[in-house]
Short mmCIF file of C-alpha atoms and ligand atoms in Angstrom, two decimals:
data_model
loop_
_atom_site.label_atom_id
_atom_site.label_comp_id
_atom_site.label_asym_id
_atom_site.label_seq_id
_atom_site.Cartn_x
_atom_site.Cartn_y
_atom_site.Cartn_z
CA UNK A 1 -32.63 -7.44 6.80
CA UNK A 2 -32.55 -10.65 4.30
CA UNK A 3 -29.09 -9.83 2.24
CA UNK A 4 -28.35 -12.32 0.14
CA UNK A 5 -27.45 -11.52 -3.26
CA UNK A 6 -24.36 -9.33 -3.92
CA UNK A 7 -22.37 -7.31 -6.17
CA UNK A 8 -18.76 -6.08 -5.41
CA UNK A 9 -17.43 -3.52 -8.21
CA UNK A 10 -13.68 -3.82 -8.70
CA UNK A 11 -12.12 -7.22 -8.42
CA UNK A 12 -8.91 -5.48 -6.73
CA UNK A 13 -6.81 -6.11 -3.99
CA UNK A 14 -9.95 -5.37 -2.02
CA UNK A 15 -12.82 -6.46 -3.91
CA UNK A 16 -11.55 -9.79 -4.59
CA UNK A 17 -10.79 -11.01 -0.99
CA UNK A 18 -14.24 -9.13 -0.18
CA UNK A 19 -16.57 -10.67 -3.17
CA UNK A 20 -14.81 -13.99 -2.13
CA UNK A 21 -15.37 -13.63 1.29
CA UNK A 22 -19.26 -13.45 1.60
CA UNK A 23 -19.19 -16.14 -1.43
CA UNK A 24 -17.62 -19.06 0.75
CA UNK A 25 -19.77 -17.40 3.82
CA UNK A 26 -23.09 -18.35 1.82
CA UNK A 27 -23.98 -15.29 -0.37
CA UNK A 28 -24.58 -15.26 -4.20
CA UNK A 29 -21.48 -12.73 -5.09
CA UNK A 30 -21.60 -11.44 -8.65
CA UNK A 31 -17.74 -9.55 -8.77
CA UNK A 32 -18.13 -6.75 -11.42
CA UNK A 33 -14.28 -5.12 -13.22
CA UNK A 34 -14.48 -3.35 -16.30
CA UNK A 35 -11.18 -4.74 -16.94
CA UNK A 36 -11.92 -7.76 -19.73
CA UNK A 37 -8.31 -9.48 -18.54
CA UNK A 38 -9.38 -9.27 -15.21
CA UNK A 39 -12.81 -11.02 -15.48
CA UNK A 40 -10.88 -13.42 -17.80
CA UNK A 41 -7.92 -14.35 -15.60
CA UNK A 42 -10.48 -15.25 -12.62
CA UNK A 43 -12.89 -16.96 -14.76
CA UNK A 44 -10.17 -19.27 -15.88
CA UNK A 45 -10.05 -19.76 -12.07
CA UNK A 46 -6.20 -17.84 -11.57
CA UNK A 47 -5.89 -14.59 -9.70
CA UNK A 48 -4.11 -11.21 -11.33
CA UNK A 49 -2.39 -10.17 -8.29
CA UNK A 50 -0.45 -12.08 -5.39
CA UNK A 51 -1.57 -12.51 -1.65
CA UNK A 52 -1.00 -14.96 0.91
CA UNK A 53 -4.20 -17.27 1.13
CA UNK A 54 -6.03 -15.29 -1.38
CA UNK A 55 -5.76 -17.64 -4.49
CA UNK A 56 -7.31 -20.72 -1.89
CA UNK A 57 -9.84 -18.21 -1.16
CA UNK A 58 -10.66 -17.26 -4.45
CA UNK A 59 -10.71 -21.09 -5.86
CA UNK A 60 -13.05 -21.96 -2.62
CA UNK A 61 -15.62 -19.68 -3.19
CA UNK A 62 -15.53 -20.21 -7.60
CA UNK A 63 -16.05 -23.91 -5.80
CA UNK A 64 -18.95 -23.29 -3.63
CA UNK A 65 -20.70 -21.64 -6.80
CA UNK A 66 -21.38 -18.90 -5.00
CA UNK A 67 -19.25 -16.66 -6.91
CA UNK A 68 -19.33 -15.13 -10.76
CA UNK A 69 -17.08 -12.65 -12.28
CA UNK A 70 -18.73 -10.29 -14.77
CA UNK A 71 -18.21 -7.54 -16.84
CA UNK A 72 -21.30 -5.53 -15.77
CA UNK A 73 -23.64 -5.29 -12.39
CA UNK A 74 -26.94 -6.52 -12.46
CA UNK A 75 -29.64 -6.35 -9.80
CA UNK A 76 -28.63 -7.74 -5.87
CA UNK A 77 -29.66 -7.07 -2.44
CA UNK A 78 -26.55 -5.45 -1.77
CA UNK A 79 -23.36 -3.69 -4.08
CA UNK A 80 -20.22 -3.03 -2.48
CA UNK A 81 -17.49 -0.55 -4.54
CA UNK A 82 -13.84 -0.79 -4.01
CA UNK A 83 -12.47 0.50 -7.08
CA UNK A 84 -9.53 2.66 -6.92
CA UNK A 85 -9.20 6.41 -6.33
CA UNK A 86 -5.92 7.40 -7.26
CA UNK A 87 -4.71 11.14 -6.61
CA UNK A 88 -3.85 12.94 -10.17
CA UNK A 89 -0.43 14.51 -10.70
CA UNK A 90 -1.39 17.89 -9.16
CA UNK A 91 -2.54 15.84 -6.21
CA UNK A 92 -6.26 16.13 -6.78
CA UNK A 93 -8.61 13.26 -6.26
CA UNK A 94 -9.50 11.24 -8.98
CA UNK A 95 -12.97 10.09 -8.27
CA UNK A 96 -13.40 8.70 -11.72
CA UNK A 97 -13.71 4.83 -11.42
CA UNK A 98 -16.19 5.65 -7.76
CA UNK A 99 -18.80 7.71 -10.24
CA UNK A 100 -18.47 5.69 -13.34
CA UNK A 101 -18.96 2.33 -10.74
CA UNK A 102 -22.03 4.31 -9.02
CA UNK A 103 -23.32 5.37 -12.78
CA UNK A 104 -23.40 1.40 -13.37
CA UNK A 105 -25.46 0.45 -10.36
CA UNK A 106 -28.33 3.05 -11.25
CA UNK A 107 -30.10 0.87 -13.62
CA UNK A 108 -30.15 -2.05 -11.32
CA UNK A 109 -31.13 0.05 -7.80
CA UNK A 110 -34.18 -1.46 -6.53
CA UNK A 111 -36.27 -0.80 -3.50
CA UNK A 112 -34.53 -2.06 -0.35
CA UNK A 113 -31.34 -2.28 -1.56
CA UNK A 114 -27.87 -1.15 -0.11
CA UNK A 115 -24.92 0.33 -1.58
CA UNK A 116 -21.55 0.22 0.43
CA UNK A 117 -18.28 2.52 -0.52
CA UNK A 118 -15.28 1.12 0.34
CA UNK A 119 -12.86 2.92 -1.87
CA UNK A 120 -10.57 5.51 0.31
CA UNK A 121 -12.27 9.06 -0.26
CA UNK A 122 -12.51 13.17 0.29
CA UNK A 123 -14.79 13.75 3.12
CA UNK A 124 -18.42 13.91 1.85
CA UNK A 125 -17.51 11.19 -1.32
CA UNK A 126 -20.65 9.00 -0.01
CA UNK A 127 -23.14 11.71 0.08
CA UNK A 128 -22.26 14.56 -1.88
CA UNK A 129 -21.20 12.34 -4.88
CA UNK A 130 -21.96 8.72 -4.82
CA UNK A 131 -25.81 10.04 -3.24
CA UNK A 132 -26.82 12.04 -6.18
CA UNK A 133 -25.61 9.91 -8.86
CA UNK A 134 -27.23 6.85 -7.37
CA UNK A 135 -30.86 8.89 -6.89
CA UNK A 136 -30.89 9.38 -10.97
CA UNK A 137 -32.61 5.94 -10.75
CA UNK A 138 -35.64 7.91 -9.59
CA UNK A 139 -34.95 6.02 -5.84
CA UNK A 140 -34.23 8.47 -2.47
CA UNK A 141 -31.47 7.48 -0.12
CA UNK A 142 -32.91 6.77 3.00
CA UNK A 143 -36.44 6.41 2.25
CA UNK A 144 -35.93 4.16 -0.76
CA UNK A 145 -32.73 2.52 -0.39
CA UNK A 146 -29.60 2.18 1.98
CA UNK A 147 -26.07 3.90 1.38
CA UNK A 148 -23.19 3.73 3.65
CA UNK A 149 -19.51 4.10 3.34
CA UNK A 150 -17.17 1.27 5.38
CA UNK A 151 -13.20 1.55 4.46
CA UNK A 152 -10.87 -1.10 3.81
CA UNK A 153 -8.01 -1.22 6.56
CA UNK A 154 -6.40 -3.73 5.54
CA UNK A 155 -2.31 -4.66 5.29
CA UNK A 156 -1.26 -5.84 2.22
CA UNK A 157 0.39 -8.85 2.94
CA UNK A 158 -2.09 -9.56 5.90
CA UNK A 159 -5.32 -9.01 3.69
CA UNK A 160 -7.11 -12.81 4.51
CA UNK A 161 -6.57 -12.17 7.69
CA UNK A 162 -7.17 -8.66 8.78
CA UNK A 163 -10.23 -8.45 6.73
CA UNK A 164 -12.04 -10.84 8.91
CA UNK A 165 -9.92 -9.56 12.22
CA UNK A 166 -10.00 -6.20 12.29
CA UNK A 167 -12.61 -3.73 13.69
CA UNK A 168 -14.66 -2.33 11.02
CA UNK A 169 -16.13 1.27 10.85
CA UNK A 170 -19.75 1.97 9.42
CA UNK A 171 -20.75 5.09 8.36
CA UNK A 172 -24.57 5.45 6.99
CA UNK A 173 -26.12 8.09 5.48
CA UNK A 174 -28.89 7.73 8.00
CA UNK A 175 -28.99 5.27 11.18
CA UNK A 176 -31.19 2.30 9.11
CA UNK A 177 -28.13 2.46 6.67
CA UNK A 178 -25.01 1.89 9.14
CA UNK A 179 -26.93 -1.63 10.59
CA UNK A 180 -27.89 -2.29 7.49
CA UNK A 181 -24.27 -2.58 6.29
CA UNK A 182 -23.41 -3.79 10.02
CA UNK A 183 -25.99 -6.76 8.74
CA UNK A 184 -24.37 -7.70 5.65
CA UNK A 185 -20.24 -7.44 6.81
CA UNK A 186 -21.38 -9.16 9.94
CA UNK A 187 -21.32 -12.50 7.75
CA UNK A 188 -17.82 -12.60 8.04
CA UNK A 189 -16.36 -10.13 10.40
CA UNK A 190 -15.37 -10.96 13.80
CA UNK A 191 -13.81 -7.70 15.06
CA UNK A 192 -15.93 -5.42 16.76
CA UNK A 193 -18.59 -3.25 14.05
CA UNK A 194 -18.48 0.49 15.32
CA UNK A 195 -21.48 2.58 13.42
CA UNK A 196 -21.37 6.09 12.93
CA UNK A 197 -22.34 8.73 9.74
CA UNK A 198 -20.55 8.30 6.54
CA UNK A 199 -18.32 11.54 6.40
CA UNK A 200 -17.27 10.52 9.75
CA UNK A 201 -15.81 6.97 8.67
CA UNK A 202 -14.76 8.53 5.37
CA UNK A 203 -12.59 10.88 8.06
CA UNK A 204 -11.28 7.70 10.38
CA UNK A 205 -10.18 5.83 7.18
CA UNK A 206 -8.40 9.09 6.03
CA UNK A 207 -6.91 9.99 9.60
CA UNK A 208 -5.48 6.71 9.56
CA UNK A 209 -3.42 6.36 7.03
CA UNK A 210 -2.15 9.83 7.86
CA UNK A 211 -1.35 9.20 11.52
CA UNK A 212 1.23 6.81 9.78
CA UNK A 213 2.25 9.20 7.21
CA UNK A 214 3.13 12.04 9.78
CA UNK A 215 4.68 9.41 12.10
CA UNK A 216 7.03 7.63 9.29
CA UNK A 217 7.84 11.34 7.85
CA UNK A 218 9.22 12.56 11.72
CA UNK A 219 10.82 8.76 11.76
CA UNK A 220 12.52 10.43 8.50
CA UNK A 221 13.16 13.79 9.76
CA UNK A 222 15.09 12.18 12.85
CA UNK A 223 17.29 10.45 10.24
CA UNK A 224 18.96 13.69 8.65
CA UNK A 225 19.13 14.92 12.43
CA UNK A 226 20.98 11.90 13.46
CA UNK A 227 23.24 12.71 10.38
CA UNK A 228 23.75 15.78 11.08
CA UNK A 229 24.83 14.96 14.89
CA UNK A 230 26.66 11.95 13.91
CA UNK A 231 23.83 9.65 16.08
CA UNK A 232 22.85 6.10 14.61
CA UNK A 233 18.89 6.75 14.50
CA UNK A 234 18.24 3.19 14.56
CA UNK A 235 19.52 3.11 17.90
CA UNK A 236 18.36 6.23 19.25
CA UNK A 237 14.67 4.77 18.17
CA UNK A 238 15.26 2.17 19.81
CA UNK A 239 15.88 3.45 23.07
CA UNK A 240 13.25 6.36 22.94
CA UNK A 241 11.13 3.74 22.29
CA UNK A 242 11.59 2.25 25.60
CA UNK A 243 9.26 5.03 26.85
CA UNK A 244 6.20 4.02 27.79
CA UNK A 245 4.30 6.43 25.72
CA UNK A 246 7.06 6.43 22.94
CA UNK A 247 6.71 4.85 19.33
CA UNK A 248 8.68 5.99 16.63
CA UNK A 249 8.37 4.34 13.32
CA UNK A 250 10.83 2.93 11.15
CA UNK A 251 12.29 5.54 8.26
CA UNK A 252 13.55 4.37 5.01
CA UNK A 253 13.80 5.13 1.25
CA UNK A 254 10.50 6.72 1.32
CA UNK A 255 6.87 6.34 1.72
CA UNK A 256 5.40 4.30 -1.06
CA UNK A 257 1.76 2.11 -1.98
CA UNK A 258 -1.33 3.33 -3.02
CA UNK A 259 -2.83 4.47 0.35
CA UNK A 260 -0.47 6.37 2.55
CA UNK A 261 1.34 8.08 0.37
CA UNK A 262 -2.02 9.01 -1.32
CA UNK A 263 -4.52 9.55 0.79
CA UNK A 264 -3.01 12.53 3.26
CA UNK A 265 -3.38 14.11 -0.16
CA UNK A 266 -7.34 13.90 0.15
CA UNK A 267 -6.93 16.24 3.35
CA UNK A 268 -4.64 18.88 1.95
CA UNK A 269 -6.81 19.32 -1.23
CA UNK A 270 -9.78 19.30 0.85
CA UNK A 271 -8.93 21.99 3.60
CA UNK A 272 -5.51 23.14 2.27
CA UNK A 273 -5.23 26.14 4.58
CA UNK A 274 -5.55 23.77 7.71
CA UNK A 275 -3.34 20.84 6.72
CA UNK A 276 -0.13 22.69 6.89
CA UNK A 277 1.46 19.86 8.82
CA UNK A 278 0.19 17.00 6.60
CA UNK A 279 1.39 18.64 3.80
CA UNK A 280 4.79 18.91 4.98
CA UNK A 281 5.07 15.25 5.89
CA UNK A 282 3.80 14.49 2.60
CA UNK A 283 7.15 16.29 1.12
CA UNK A 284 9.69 15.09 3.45
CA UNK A 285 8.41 11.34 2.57
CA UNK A 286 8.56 11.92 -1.01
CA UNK A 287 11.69 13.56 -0.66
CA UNK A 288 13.45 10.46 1.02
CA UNK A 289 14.43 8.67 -2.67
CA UNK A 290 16.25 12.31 -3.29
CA UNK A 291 18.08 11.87 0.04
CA UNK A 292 19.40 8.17 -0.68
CA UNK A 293 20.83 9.61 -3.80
CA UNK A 294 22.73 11.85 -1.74
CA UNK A 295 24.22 8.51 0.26
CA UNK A 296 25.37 7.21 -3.10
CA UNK A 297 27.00 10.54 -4.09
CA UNK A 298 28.49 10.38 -0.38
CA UNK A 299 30.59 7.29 -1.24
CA UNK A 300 30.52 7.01 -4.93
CA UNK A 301 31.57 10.63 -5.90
CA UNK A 302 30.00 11.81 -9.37
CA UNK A 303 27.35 8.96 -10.33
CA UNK A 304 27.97 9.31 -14.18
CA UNK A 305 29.10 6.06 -15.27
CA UNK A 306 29.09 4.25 -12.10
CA UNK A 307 27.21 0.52 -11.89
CA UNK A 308 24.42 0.03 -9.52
CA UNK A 309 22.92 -3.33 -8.60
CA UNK A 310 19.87 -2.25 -6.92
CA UNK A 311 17.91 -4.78 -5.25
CA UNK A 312 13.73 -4.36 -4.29
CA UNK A 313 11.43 -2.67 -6.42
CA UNK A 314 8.18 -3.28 -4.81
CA UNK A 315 6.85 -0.57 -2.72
CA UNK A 316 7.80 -2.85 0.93
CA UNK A 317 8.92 -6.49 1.96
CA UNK A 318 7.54 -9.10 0.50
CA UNK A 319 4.37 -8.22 -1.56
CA UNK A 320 4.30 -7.51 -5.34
CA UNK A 321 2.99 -3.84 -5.08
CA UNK A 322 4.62 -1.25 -6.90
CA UNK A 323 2.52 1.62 -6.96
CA UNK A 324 4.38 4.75 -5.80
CA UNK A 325 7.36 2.98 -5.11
CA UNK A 326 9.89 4.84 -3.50
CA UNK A 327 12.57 1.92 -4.59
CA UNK A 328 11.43 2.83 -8.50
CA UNK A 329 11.97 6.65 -7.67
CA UNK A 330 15.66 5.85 -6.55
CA UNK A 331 16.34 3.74 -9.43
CA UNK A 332 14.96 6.70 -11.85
CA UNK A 333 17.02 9.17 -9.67
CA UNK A 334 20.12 7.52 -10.24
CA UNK A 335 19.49 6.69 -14.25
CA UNK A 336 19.05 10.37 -14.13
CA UNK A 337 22.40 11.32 -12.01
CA UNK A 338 24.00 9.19 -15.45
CA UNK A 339 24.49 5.86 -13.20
CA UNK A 340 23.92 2.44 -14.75
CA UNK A 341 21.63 0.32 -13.01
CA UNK A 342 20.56 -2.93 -12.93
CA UNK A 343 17.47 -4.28 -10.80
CA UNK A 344 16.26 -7.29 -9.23
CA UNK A 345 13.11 -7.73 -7.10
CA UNK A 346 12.19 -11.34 -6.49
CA UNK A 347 8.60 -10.08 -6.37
CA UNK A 348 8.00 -7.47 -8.43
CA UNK A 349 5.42 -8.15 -11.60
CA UNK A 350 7.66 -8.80 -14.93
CA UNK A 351 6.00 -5.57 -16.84
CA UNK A 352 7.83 -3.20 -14.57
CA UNK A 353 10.11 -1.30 -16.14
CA UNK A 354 13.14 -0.14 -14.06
CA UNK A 355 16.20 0.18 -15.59
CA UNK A 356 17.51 -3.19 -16.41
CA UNK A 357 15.93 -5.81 -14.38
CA UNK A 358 17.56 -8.87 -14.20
CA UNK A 359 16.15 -12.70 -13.69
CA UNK A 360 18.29 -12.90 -10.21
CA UNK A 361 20.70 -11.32 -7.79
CA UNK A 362 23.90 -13.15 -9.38
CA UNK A 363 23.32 -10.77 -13.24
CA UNK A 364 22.10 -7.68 -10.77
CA UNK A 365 25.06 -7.16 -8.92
CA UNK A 366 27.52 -8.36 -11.42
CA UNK A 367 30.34 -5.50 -12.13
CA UNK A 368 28.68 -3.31 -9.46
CA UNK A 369 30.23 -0.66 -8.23
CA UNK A 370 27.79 -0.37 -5.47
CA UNK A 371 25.09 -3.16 -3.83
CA UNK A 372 22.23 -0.98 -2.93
CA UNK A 373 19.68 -2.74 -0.97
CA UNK A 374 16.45 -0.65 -1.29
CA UNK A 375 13.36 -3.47 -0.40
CA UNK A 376 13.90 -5.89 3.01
CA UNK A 377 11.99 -8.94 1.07
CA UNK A 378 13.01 -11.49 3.47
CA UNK A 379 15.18 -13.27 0.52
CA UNK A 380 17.41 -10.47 0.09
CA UNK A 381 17.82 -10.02 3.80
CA UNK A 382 18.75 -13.34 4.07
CA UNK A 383 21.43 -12.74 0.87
CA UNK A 384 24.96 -14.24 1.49
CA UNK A 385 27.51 -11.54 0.95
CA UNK A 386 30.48 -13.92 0.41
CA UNK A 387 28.46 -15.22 -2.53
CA UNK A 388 28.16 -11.55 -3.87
CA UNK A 389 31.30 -10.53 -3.30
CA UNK A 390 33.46 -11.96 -6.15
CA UNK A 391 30.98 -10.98 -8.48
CA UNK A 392 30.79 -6.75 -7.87
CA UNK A 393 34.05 -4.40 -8.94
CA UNK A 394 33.52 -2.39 -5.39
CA UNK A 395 32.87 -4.28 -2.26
CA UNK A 396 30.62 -1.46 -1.63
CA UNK A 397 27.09 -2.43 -0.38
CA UNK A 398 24.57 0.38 0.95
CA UNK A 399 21.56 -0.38 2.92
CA UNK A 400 18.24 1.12 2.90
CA UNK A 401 16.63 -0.71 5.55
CA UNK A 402 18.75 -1.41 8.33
CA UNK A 403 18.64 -5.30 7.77
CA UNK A 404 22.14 -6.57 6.70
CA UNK A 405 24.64 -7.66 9.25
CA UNK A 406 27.30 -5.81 9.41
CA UNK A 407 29.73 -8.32 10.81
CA UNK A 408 28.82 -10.68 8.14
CA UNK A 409 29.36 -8.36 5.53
CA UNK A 410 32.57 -6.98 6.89
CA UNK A 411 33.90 -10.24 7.14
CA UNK A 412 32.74 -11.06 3.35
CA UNK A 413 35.02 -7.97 2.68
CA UNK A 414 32.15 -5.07 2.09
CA UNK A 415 32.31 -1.63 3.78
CA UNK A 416 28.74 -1.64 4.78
CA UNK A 417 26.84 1.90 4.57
CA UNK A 418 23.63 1.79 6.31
CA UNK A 419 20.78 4.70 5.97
CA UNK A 420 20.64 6.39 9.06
CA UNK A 421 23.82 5.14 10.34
CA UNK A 422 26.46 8.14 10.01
CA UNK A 423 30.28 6.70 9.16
CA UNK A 424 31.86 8.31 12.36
CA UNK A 425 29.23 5.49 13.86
CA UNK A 426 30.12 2.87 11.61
CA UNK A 427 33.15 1.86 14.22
CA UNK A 428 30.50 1.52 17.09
CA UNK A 429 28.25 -0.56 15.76
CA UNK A 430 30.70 -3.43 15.08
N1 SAJ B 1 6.91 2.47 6.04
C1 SAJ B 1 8.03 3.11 6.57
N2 SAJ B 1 8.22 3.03 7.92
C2 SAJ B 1 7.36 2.36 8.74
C3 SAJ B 1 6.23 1.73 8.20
C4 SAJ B 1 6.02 1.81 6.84
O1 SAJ B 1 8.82 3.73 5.87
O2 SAJ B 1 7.63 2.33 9.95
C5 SAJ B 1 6.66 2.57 4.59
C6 SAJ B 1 6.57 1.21 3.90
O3 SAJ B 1 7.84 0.74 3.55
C7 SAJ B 1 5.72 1.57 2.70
C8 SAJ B 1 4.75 2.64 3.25
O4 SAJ B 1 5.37 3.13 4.42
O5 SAJ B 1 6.50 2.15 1.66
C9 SAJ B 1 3.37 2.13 3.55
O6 SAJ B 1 3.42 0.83 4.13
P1 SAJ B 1 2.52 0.41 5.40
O7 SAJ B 1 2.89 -0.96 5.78
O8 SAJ B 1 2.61 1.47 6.44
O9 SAJ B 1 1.02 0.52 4.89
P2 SAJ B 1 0.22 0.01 3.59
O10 SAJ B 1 0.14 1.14 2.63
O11 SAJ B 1 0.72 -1.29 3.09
O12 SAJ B 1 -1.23 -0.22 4.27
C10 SAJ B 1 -1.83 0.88 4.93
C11 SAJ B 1 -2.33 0.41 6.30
N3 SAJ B 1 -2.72 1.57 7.11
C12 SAJ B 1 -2.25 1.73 8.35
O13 SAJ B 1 -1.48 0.96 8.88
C13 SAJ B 1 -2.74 2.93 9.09
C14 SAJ B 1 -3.52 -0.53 6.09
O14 SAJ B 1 -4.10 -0.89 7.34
C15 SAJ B 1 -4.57 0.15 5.21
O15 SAJ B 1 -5.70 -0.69 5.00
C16 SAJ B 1 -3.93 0.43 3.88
O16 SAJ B 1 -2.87 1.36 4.10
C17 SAJ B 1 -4.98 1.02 2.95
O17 SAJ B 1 -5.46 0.28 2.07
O18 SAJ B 1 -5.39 2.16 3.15
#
């Protein structure tokens, strides 16, 4: 089928590299956010968020012509929503932005057309709630036009090129639908296109994200085992995973970004009297900021009063994400337990709030009683502890992720705590 004019709704991390995407392939690309900044920042040809590649990919398509940022849909061959569907505090779905973006398109549905979800959602989003709301324009789905749901699976960080790479999964609402959307993402992806029904992809997009979840949250659980036993889990992961079959994650501070810490959620509220398991990764991830709190109380005794220069923010290396951060929950953990802390995050958008942040490392760690590494952003790996060290009162320095050399830092003068490393280890490691 002849697709050649498109809208994408939500000019995200998602919709942007998307809209963009099919614009430098060819297609007229309207990109729709309700957000006035938004449509304001692109028009002006800069980008509101920061990705590898994405701002040459943005200014290439604005270039070709092929590609307008509005406030509103209008009518297209094709729409495409990837707005965001957060969870709420009680860890229901908010499926808010997906109708109100769905309510928009009704007045522009025409005969023939297609409508794609690629927002992460419940099992039976695409035709239980985006179905009905689109047939208010009088139109059947199926019959009268095509709706499918195809998820994201992208890594921040790797967006430009996983989003041409990577297999994508097409769900339809009927058979006609899934090749129809197989026709239009075909214009730029080069992994394989697997069809199947929408609640089916809406599952694989959701089973996904919590095959990681449960995976990262027993990479976690082996942590406070290998505390308890006095075993350094790093290298007891490292040599399970010399099994064949064997691949244990990394653990860390926690769980953080707007998918997998989200959308395991979308299970449990669905089926909460089968998802038991899910659930209970869930916690232990979440719970990981509480247990680095514990590390500080470890070495530093009562936190009241006691000067933290914590560096990261962002919810992992090198992006400048901070949406359910596990770094922020640490820093608002230890403001709580009365500590003082100052921040730095090389990345991390200027608006966040977090304690004190300073402009660089030199102000964040000055007068610290403890350097707490909490992000590996490849600048602070790289960070040169004999610089650091005349500037903090303790030569303490605790780290998060396992990246900081501990001869180095021994040598600078630090005694080096690492997560997951117990002290009566410390001496084997050297
Ligand atoms: N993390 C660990 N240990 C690990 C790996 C990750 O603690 O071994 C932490 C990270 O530090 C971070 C969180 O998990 O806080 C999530 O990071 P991530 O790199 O696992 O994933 P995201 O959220 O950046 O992207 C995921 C990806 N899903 C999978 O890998 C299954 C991506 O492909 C999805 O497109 C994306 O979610 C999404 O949008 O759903």
């Amino acid at each position: 089928m002849s697709l050649n004019r498109l809208c994408v709704l939500g000019m995200g991390y998602i919709g942007l590299p998307t809209a963009s995407s099919f614009a430098t392939r060819g297609l007229k690309v309207v990109g729709v956010d309700v957000n006035e900044r938004i449509v304001e920042t692109l028009r002006m040809g800069h980008i509101h968020i920061q990705e590898p590649g994405l701002e040459a990919l943005v200014q290439a398509a604005f270039h070709s012509g092929n590609l307008q940022v509005k406030a509103q849909p209008e009518t297209a061959d094709a729409f495409i929503i990837c707005v965001p569907t957060p969870v709420r505090p009680d860890k229901s779905a908010d499926l808010s932005y997906v109708v109100s973006a769905a309510a928009s398109i009704v007045p522009h549905l025409r005969l023939g057309n297609l409508v794609v979800l690629e927002s992460t959602s419940p099992p039976g989003t695409t035709a239980e709630v985006v179905r009905p709301i689109l047939e208010r324009s009088g139109l059947h789905a199926g019959p009268d036009f095509h709706l499918a749901y195809s998820p994201e699976r992208v890594l921040p960080g790797q967006i430009l090129k996983e989003i041409v790479e990577n297999a994508r999964v097409i769900g339809g609402i009927d058979a006609v639908s899934a090749q129809a959307g197989r026709d239009l993402y075909g214009t730029f992806v080069q992994g394989e296109i697997a069809l199947t029904d929408a609640t089916t992809a809406e599952m694989v997009k959701l089973m996904e994200n919590t095959f990681r979840d449960v995976n990262i949250a027993l990479a976690n659980e082996f942590l406070r085992l290998g505390d308890r036993f006095g075993v350094d889990i790093w290298e007891a992961i490292r040599l399970a995973n010399r099994h064949p079959r064997v691949r244990i994650l990394q653990p860390g501070p926690g769980v953080g970004g707007h998918c997998v810490s989200v959308d395991p959620w979308f299970l449990v509220e669905a089926a909460p009297d089968i998802s038991s398991l899910i659930r209970q990764a869930r916690m232990v991830n979440d719970n990981q900021p509480a247990y680095v709190l514990e590390l500080l109380r470890a070495e530093l005794g009562d936190l009241t009063g006691a000067t933290i220069g914590a560096l990261g923010l962002t919810y992992k290396a090198d992006i400048d994400d901070v949406r359910e951060s596990p770094a922020l929950r640490v820093v608002d953990l230890l403001g709580k337990a009365g500590a003082r802390v100052r921040t730095y995050d090389p990345w991390a958008p200027a608006d966040v709030l977090a304690a004190v942040r300073t402009r660089d490392v030199e102000t964040c760690v000055q007068g610290a009683d403890c350097v707490l590494l909490l992000v590996a952003h490849e600048t602070l790996k790289r960070l040169d502890p004999g610089l650091v060290r005349p500037l903090v009162s303790q030569p303490l320095a605790i780290d998060c992720q396992h990246v900081w050399d501990r001869a180095r830092w021994e040598a600078a003068g630090f005694s080096l705590r690492s997560l997951g490393v117990p002290k009566s280890q410390e001496a084997n490691v050297r």
